[in-house]
Short mmCIF file of C-alpha atoms in Angstrom, two decimals:
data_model
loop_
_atom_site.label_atom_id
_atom_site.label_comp_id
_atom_site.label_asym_id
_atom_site.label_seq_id
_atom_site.Cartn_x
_atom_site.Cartn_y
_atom_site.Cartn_z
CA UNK A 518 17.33 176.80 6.85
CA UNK A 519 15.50 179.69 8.04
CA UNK A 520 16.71 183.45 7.30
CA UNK A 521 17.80 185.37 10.45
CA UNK A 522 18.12 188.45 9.93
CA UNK A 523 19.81 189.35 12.62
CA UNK A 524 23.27 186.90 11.89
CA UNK A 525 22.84 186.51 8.27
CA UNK A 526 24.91 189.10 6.57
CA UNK A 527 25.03 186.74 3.24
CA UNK A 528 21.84 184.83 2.36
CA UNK A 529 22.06 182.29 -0.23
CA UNK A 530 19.86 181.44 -2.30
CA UNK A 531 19.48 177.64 -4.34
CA UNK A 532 18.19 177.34 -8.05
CA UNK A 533 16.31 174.31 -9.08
CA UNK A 534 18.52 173.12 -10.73
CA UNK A 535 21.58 173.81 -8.26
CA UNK A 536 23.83 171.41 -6.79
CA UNK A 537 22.45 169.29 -4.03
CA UNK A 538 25.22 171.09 -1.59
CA UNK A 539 24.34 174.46 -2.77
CA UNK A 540 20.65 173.46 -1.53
CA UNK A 541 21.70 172.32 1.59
CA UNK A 542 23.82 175.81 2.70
CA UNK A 543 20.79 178.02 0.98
CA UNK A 544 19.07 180.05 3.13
CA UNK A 545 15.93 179.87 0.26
CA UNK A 546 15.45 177.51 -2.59
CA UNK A 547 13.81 178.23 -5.91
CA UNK A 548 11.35 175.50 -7.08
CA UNK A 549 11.69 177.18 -11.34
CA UNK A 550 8.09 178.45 -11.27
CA UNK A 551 7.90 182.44 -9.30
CA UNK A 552 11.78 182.13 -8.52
CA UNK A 553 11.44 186.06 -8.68
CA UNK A 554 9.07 185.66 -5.81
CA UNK A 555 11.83 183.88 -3.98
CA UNK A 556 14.66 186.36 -4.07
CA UNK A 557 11.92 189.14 -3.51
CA UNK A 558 11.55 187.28 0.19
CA UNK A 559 15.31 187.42 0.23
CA UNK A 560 15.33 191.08 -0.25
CA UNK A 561 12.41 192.47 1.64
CA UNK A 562 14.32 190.56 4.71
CA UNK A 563 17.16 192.46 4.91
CA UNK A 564 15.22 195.88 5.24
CA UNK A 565 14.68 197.47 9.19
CA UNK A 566 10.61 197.49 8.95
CA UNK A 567 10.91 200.59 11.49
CA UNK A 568 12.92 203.65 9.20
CA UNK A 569 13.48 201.61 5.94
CA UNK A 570 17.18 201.38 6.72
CA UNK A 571 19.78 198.32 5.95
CA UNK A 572 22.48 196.66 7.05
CA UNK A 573 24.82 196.42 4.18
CA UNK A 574 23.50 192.76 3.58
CA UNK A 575 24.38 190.62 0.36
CA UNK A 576 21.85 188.42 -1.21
CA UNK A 577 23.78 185.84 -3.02
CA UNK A 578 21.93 183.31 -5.93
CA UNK A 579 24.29 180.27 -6.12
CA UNK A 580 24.72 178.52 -9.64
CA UNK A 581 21.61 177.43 -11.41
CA UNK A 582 18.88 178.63 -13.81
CA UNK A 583 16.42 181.30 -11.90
CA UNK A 584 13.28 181.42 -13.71
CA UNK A 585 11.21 184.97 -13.65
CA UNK A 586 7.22 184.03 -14.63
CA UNK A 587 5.83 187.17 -13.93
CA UNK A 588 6.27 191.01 -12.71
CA UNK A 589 4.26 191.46 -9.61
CA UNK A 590 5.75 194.48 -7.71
CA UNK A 591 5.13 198.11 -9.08
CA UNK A 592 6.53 201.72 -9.27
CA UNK A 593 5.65 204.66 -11.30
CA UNK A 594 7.67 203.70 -14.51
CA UNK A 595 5.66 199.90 -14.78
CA UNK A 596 5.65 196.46 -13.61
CA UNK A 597 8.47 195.04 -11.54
CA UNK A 598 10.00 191.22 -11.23
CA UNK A 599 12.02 191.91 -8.02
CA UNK A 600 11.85 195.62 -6.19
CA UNK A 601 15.20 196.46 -4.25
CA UNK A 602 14.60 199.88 -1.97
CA UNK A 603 11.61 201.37 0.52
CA UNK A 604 9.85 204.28 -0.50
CA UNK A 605 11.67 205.82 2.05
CA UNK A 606 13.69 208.99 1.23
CA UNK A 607 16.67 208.99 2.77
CA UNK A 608 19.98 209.40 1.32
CA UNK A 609 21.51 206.97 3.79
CA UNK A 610 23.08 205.19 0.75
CA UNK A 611 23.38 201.98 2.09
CA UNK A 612 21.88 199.32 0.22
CA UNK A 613 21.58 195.40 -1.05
CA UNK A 614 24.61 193.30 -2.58
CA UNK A 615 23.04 191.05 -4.98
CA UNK A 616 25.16 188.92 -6.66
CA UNK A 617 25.44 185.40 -8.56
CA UNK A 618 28.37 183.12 -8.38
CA UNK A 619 32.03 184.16 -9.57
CA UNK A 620 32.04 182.22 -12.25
CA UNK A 621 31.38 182.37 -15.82
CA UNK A 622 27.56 182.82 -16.64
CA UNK A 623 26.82 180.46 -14.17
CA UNK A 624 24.09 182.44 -12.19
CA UNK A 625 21.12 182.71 -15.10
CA UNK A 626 18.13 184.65 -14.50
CA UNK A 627 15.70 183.46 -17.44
CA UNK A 628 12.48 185.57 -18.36
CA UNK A 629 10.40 182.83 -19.61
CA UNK A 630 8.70 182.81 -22.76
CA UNK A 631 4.86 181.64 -21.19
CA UNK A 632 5.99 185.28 -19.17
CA UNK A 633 7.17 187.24 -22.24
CA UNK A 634 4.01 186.21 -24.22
CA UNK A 635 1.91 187.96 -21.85
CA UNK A 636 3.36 190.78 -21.77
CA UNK A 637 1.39 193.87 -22.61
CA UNK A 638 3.28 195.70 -25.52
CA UNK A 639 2.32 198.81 -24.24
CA UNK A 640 3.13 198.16 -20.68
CA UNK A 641 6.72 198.87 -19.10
CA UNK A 642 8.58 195.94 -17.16
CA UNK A 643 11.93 195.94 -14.99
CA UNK A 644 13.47 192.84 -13.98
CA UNK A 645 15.60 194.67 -11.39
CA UNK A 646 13.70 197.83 -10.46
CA UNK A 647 13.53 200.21 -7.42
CA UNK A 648 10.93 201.79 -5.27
CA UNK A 649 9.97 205.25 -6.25
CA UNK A 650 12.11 207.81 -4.28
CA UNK A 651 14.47 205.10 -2.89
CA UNK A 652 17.67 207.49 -2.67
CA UNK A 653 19.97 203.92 -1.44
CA UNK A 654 23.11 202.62 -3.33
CA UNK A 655 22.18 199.62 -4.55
CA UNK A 656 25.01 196.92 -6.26
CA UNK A 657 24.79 193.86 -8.56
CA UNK A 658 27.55 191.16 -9.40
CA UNK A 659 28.15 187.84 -11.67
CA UNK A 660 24.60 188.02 -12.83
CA UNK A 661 23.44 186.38 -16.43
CA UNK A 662 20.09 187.94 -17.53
CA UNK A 663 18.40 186.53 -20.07
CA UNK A 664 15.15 187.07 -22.64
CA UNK A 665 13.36 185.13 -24.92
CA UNK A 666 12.56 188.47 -27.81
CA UNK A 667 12.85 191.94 -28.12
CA UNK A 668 9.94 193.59 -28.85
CA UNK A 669 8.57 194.33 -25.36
CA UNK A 670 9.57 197.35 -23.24
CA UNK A 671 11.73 195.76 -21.07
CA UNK A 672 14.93 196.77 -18.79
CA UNK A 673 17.29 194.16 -17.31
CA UNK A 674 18.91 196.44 -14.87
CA UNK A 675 17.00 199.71 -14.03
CA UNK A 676 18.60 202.16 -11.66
CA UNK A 677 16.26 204.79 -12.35
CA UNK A 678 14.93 205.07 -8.54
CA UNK A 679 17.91 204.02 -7.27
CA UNK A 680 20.80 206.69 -5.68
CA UNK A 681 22.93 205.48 -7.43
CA UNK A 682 23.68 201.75 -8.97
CA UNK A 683 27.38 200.15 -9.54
CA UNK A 684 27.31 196.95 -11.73
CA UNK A 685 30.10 194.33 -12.26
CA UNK A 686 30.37 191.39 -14.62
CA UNK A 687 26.96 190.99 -15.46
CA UNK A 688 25.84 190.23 -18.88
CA UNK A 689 22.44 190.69 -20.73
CA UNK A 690 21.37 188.75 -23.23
CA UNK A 691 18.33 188.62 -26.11
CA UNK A 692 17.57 185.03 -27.01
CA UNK A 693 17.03 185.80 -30.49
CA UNK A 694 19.46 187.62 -31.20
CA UNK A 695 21.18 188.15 -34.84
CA UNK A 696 25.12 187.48 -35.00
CA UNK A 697 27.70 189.49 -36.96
CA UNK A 698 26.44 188.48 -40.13
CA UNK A 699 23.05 187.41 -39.75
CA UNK A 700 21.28 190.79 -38.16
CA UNK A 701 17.50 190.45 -37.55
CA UNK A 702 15.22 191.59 -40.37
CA UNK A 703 13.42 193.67 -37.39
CA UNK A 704 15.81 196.07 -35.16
CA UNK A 705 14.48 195.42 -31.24
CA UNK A 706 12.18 197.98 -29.61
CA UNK A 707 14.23 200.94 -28.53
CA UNK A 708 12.70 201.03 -24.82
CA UNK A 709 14.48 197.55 -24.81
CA UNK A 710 17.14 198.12 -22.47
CA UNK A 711 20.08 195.57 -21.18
CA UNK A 712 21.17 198.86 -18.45
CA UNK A 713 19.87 201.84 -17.57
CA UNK A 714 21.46 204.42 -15.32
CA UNK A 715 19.49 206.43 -12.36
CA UNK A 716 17.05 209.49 -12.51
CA UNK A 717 19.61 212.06 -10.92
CA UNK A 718 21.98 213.15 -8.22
CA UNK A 719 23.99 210.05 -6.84
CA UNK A 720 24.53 212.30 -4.05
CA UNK A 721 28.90 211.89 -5.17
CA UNK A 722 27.91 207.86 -4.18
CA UNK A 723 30.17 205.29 -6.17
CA UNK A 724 28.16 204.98 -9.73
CA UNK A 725 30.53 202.26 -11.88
CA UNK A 726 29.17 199.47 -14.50
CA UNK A 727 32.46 197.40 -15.10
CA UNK A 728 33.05 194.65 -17.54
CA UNK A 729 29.65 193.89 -18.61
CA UNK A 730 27.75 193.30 -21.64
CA UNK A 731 24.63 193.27 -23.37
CA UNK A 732 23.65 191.74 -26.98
CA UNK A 733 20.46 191.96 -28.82
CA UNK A 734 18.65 195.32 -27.35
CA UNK A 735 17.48 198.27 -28.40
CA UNK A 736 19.76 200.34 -26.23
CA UNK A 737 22.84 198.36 -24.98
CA UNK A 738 23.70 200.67 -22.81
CA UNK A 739 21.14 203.67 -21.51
CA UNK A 740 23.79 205.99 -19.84
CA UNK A 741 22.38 208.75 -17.64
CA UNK A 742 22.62 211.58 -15.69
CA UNK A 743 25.69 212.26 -13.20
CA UNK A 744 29.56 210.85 -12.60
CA UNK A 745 29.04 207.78 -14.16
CA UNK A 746 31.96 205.65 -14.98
CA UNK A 747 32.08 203.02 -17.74
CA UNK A 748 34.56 200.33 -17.86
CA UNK A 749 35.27 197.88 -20.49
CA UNK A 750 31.19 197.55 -21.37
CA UNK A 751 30.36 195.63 -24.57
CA UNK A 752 27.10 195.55 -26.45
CA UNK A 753 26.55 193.75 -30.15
CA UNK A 754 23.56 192.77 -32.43
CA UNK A 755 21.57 195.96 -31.40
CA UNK A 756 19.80 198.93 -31.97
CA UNK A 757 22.20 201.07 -30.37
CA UNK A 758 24.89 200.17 -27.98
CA UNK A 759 24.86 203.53 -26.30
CA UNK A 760 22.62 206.37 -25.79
CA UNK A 761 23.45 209.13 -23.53
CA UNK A 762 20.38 210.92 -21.35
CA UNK A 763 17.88 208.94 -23.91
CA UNK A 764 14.96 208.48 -20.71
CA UNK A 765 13.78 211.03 -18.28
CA UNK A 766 15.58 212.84 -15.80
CA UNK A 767 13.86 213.86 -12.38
CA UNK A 768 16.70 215.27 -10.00
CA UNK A 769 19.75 216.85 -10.01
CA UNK A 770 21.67 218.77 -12.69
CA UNK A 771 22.55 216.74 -15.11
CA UNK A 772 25.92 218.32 -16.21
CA UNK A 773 28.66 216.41 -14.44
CA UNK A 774 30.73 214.38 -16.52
CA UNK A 775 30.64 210.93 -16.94
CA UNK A 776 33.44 208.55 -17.99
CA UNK A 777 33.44 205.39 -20.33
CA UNK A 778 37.26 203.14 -20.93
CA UNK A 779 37.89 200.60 -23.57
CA UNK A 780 34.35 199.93 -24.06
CA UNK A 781 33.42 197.96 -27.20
CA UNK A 782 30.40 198.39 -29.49
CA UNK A 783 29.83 196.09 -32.32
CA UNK A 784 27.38 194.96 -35.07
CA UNK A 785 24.83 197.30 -33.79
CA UNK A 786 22.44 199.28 -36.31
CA UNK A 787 23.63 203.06 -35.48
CA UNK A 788 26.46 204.54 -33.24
CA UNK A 789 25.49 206.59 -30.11
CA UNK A 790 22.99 208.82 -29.21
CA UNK A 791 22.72 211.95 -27.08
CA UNK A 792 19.19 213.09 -25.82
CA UNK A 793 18.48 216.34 -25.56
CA UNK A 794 20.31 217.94 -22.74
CA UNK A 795 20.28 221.91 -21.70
CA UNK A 796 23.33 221.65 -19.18
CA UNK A 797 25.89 220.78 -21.71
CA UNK A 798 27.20 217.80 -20.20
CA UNK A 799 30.72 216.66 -20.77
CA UNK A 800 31.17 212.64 -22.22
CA UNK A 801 34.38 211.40 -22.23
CA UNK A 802 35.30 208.34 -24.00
CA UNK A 803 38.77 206.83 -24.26
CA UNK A 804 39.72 203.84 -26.43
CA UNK A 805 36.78 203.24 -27.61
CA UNK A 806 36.83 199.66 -30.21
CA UNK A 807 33.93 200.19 -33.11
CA UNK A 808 33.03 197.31 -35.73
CA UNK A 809 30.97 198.05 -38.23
CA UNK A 810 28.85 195.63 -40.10
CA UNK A 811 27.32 197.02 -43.64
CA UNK A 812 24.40 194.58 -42.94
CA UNK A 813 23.37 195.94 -39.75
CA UNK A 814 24.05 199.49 -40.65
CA UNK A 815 21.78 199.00 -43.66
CA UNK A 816 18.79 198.09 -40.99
CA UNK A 817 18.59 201.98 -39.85
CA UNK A 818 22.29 203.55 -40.17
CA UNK A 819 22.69 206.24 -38.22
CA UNK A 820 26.13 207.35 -37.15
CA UNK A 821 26.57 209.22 -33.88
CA UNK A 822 24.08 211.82 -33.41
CA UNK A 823 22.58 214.49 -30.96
CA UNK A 824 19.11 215.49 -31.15
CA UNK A 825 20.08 218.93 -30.54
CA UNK A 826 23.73 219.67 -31.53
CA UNK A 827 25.70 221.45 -29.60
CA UNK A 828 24.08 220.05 -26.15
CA UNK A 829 27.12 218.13 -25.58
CA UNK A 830 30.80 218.52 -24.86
CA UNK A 831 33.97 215.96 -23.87
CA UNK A 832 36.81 213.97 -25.70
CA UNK A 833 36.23 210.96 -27.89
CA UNK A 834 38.73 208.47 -29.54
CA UNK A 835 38.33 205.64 -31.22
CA UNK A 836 39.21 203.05 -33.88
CA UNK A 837 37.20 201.74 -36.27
CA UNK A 838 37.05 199.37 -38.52
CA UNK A 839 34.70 196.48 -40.83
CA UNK A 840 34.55 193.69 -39.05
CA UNK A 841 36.88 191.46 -36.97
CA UNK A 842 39.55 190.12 -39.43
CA UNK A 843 39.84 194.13 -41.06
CA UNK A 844 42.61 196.30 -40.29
CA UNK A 845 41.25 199.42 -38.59
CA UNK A 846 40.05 202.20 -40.84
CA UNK A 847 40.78 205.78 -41.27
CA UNK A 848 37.90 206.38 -43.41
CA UNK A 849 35.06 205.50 -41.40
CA UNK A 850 33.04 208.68 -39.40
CA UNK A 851 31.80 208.37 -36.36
CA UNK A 852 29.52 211.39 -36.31
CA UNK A 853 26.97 212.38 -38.32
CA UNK A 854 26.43 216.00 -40.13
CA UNK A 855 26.21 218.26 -37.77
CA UNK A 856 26.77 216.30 -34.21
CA UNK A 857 29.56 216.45 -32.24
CA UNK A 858 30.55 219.73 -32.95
CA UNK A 859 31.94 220.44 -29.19
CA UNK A 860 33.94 217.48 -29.31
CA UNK A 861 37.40 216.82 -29.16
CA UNK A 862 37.00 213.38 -31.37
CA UNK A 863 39.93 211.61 -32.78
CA UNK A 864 40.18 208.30 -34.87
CA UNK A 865 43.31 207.02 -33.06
CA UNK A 866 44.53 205.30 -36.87
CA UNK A 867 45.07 209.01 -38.43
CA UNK A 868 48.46 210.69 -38.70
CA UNK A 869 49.23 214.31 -36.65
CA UNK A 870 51.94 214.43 -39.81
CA UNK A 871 51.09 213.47 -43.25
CA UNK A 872 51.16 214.43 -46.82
CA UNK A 873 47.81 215.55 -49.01
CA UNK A 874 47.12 212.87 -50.47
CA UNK A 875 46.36 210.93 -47.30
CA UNK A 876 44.97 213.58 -45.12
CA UNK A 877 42.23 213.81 -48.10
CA UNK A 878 41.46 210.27 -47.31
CA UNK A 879 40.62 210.49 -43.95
CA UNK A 880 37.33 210.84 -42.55
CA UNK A 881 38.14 213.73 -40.76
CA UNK A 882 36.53 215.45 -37.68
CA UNK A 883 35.74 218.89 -36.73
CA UNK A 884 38.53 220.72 -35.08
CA UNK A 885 41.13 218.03 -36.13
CA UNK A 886 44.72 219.38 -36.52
CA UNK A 887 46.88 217.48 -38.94
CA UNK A 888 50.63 219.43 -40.11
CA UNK A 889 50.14 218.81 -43.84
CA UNK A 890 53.91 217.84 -44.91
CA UNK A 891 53.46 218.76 -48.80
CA UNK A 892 51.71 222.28 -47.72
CA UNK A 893 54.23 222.10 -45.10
CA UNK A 894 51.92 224.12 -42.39
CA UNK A 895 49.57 222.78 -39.83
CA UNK A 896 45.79 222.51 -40.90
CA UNK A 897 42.73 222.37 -38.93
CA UNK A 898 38.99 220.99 -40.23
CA UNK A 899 36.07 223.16 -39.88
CA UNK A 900 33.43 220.46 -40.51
CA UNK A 901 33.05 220.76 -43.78
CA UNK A 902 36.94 221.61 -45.30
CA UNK A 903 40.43 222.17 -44.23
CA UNK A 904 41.83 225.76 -43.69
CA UNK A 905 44.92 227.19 -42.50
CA UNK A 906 45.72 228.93 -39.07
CA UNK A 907 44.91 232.26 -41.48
CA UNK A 908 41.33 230.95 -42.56
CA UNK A 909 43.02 230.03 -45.87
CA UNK A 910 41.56 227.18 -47.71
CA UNK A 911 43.64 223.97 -47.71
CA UNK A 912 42.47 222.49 -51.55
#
């Protein structure tokens, strides 16, 4: 079936090993060998050769195993497997759809190991990537990434050149992996990255990564610049599951808030952490599920930290606790000395009311109020003790 551009407003796209069905109502098929060269044909068709523009068109890869074998497009930050975007400049913010089928993990997109191996360690590689100074909003659905090893500077889904980039049940996924008690002997390379969020400004353009998840990478999670909203994300068997502002920014300011809910990180080597950043950004995170695994936090250990402190700002709560079958904890920090100290951060397991003897047992954090009912007056901690509303030392 050949593409038209002009009535196709979904093209479909077959994987060698899709259903004979699915072949026969694809627009393209995939053969296994340079399927990202496929789906690049499927995306460089939608665009109006003339300004650049598009047409709001979806690009849909039915069920089946996509195989990427090498990374032939190009933009400033490396090497490319499939380019959305013109180098046009024009915040017209309409952009590509691409999306796998609504079920379960049943559109895979497999980096291939005869690819990985030849893979220059000191190169940089985007599956998804974007022409430089693309400014167009740019979406992807129901997509199952997938890569053999983590030692190569790799990003699944990189919005850097992109407006702005809204993501929805897609999951990323390191082949080898460690589980909750087995971590890796060797933590993956940090510019490993399942997400990463755009270079700037999305111009107030929808920016929202919802239910997705990412196991095995050096940064689950890259979360940058403006508005962005986080939604029930997960990342496990990591480096770190988030960073905040941890690549380079090129436009905009980059103090706007952004927004994470229920998100989930677990088994990973450190907590979060936040790049430099002069603008003083607010974070927000609400409900946030931690599980912390002695054996991966003996790889590097770092609780949450800020290279600078101070740089950041916003409202944190949490529970915490050992692993899955352990109560949550009221002992276990999330910051480390000296971070966080503009945040409103609360372990959602500790008391507002409660005698001495538990308030010294909780890991507290800095600017927590608890009304101590043996002192019987409200304390608050500094960082470092507990004082009275008169300065007066608690113990």
């Amino acid at each position: 079936m050949d593409i038209n551009i002009k009535t196709s407003d979904v093209i479909l796209i077959a994987a060698v090993d899709s259903t004979e069905q699915d072949k026969e109502l694809a627009h393209l098929r995939c053969d296994g060998k340079n399927d990202q060269n496929v789906i690049q044909e499927a995306v460089n068709s939608v665009y109006i050769e003339r300004c650049g523009e598009i047409r709001g068109k979806r690009i849909v890869l039915l069920p089946g195993n996509y195989y990427i074998s090498d990374f032939p497009e190009r933009n400033p930050n490396g090497k490319v497997a499939i380019m959305v975007g013109t180098k046009s400049n024009r915040f017209n913010h309409i952009g590509i759809l691409i999306s796998g089928a609504e079920r379960t993990e049943s559109t895979v997109i497999n980096v291939t190991k005869e690819c990985y191996d030849k893979l220059d360690e000191n190169e940089s590689y985007s599956i998804f990537g974007c022409a430089e100074h693309n400014c167009n909003h740019h979406i992807f659905k129901d997509l199952y990434v997938t890569v053999p090893d983590d030692q190569k500077k790799i990003v699944c889904f990189d919005g850097r050149y992109m407006g702005a980039i809204g993501i929805r049940r897609c999951k990323c996924l390191c082949e080898t992996r460690g589980g909750y008690l087995n971590p890796k002997k060797t933590l993956p390379n940090e510019e490993f990255v399942a997400f990463m969020g755009t270079y700037g400004s999305n111009n107030m353009w929808e920016e929202k990564w919802e239910f997705c998840q990412a196991e095995g990478f050096g940064q689950g999670f890259a979360v940058g610049n403006e508005h962005l909203f986080l939604e029930k994300c997960t990342a496990l068997f990591g480096r770190y599951g988030f960073t905040f502002n941890n690549y380079e920014s090129r436009r905009g300011v980059i103090a706007h808030p952004m927004t994470m809910m229920c998100c989930i990180d677990e088994a990973n080597a450190n907590l979060w952490k936040f790049a430099k950043n002069k603008f003083k950004q607010c974070i927000s995170s609400y409900n946030m599920s931690f599980e912390i695994f002695p054996r991966w936090m003996e790889l590097e250990g770092f609780y949450a930290t800020e290279e600078r402190p101070g740089d950041y700002a916003g409202h944190i709560d949490y529970v915490a606790n050992y692993g899955c079958d352990t109560p949550n904890s009221t002992q276990i920090p999330f910051w480390a000395k000296g971070s966080g100290v503009n945040f409103e951060t609360v372990n959602n397991t500790h008391k507002k009311i409660c005698g001495s003897i538990e308030r010294r047992e909780y890991s507290a954090n800095i600017g927590q109020e608890i009304f101590d009912t043996d002192l019987n007056k409200k304390l608050i901690y500094t960082g470092s003790e507990w004082i009275d509303f008169l300065g007066n030392k608690a113990d």
